[in-house]
C-alpha atoms as a PDB file:
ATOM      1  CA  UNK A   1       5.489   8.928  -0.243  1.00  0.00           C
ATOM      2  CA  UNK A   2       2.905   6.880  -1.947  1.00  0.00           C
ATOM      3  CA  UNK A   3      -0.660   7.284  -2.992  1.00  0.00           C
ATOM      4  CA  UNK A   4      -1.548   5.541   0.404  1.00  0.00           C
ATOM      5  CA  UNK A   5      -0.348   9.293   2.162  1.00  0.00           C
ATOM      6  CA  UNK A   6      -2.318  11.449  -0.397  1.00  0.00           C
ATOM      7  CA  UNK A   7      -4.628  13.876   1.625  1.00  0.00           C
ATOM      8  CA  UNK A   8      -8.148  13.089   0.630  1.00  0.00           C
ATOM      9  CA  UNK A   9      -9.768  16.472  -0.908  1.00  0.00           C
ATOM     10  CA  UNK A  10     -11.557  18.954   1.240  1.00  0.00           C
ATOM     11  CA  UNK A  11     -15.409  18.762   1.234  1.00  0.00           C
ATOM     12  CA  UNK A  12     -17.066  21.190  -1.582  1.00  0.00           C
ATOM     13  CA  UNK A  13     -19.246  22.355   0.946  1.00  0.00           C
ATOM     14  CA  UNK A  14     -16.397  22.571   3.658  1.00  0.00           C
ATOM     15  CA  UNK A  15     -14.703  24.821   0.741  1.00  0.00           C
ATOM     16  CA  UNK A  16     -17.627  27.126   0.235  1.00  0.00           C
ATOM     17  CA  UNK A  17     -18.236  27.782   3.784  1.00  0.00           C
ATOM     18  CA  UNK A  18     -14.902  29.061   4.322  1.00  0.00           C
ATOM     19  CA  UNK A  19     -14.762  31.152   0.673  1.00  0.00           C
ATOM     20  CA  UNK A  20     -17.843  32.814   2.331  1.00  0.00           C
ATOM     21  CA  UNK A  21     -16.707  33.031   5.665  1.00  0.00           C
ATOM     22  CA  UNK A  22     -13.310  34.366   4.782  1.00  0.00           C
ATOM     23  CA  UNK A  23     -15.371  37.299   2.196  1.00  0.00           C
ATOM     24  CA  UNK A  24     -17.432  38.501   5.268  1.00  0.00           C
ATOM     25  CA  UNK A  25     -16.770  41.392   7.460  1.00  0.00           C
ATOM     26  CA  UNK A  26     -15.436  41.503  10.729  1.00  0.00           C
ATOM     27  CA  UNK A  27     -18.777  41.978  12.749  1.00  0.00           C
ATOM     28  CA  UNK A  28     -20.577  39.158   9.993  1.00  0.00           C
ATOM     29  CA  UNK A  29     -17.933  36.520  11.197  1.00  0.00           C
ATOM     30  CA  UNK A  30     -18.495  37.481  14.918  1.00  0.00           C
ATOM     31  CA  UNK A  31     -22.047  37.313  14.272  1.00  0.00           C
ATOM     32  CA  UNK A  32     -22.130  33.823  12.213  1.00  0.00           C
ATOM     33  CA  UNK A  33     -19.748  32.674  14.997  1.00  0.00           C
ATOM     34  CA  UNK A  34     -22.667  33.221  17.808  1.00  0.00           C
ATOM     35  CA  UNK A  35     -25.349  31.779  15.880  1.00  0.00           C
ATOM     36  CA  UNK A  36     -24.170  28.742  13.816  1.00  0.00           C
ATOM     37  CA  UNK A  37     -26.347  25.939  14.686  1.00  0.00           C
ATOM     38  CA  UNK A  38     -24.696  22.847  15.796  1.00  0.00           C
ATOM     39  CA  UNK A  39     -23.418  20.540  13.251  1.00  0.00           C
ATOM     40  CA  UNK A  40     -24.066  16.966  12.950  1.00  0.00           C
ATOM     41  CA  UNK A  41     -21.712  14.474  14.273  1.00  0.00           C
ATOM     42  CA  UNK A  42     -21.154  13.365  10.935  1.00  0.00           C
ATOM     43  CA  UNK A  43     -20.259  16.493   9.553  1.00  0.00           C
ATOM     44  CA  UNK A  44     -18.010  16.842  12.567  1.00  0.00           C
ATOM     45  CA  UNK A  45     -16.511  13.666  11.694  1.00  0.00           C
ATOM     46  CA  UNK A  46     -16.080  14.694   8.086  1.00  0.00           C
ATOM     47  CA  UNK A  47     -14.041  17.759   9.148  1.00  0.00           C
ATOM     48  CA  UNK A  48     -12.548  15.827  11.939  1.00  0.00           C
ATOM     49  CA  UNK A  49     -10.566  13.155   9.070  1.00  0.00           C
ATOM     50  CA  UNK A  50      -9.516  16.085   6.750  1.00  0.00           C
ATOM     51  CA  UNK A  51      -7.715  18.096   9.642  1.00  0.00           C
ATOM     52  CA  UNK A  52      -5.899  14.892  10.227  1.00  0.00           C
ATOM     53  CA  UNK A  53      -5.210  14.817   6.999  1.00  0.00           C
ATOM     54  CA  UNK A  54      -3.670  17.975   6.757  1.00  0.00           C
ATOM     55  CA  UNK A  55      -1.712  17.859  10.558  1.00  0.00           C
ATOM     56  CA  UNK A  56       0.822  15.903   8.952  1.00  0.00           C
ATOM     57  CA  UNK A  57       3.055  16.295  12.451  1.00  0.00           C
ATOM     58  CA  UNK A  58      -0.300  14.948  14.530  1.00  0.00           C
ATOM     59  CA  UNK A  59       0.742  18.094  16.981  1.00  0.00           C
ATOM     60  CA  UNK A  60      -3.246  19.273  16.347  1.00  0.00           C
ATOM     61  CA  UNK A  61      -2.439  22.951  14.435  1.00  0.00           C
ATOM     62  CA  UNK A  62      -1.842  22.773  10.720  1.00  0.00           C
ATOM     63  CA  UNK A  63       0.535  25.680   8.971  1.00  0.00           C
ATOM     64  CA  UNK A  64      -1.928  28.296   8.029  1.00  0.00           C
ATOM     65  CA  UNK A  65       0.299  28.616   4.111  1.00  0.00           C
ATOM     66  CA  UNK A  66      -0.550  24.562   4.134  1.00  0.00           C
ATOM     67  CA  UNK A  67      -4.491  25.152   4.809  1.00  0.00           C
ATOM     68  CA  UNK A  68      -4.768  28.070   2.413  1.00  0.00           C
ATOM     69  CA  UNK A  69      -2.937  26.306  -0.366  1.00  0.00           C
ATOM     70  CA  UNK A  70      -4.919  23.499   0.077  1.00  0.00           C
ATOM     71  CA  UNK A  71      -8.172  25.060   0.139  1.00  0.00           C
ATOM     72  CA  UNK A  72      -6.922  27.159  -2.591  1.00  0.00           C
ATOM     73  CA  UNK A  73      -6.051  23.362  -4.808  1.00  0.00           C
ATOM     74  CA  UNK A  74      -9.521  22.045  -3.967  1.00  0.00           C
ATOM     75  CA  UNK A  75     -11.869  24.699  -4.204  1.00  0.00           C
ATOM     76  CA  UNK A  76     -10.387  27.066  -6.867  1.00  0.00           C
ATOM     77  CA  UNK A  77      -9.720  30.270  -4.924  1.00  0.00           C
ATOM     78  CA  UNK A  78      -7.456  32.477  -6.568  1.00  0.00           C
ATOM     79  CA  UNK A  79      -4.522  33.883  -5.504  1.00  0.00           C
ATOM     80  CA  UNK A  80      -5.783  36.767  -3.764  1.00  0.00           C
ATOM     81  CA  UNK A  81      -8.774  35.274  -1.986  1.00  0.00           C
ATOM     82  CA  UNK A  82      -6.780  31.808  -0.592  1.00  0.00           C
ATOM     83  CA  UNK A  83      -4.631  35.111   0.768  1.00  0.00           C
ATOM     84  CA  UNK A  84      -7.825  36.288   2.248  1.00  0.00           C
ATOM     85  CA  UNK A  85      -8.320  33.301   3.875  1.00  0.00           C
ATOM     86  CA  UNK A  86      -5.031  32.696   4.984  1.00  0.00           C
ATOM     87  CA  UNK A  87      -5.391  36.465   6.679  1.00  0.00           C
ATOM     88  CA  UNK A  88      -8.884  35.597   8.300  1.00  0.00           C
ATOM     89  CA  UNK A  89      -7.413  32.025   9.782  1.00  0.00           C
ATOM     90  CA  UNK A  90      -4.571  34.227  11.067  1.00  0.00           C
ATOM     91  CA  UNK A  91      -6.822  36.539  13.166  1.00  0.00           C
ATOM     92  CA  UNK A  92      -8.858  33.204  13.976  1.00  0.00           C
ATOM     93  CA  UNK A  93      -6.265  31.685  15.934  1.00  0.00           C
ATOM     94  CA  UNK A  94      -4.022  33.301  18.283  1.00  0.00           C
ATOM     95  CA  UNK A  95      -0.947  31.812  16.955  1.00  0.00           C
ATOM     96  CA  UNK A  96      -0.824  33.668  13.727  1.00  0.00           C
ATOM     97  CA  UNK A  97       0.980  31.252  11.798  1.00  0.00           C
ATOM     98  CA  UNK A  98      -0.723  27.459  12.569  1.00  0.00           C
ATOM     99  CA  UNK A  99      -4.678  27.003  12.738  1.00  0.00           C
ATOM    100  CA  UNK A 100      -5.561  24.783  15.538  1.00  0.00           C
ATOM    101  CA  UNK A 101      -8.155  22.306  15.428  1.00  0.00           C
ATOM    102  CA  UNK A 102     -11.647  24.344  17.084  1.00  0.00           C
ATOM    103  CA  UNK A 103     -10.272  27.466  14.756  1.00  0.00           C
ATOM    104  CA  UNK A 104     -10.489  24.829  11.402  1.00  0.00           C
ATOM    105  CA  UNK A 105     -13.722  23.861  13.170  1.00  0.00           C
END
């Protein structure tokens, strides 16, 4: 595997949205959910090339372990909060185990 296959880093502001999402109660997240204004196309796109990045199988789910460690790499979470995360992208997406692409959304 060369540099060529590297996974580019997550966005810093990608990173803080989930730290903050993932901190937030149940009826916050439902809430935020509702009302989060539309994002730009390029921000879409933006989130869009990282998933890729990250479905290494192209089968459109990443392994929720993969996600968290990543996000955990790039955007300094500790231990216990990328296992935060990993428990809030488990309830996100029916599954339980792989995040699909409108849950990373």
């Amino acid at each position: 595997v060369g540099a060529e296959s590297q996974a580019p880093p997550l966005d810093a502001e990608v990173l803080e949205g989930m730290r903050n999402f993932s901190r937030s109660n149940a009826l916050r997240r439902a809430v935020m959910r509702a009302i989060t204004p539309v994002a730009t196309a390029a921000q879409v796109a933006t989130w869009a090339d990282q998933f890729e990045a990250l479905d290494t199988d192209g089968d459109g789910k990443v392994p929720i372990k993969d996600l968290s460690r990543c996000i955990a790499a790039h955007g300094g979470l500790s231990s216990a909060e990328a296992d935060e995360l990993s428990r809030v992208l488990a309830e996100a997406d029916s599954d339980g185990e792989l995040v699909s692409y409108s849950a990373f959304l």
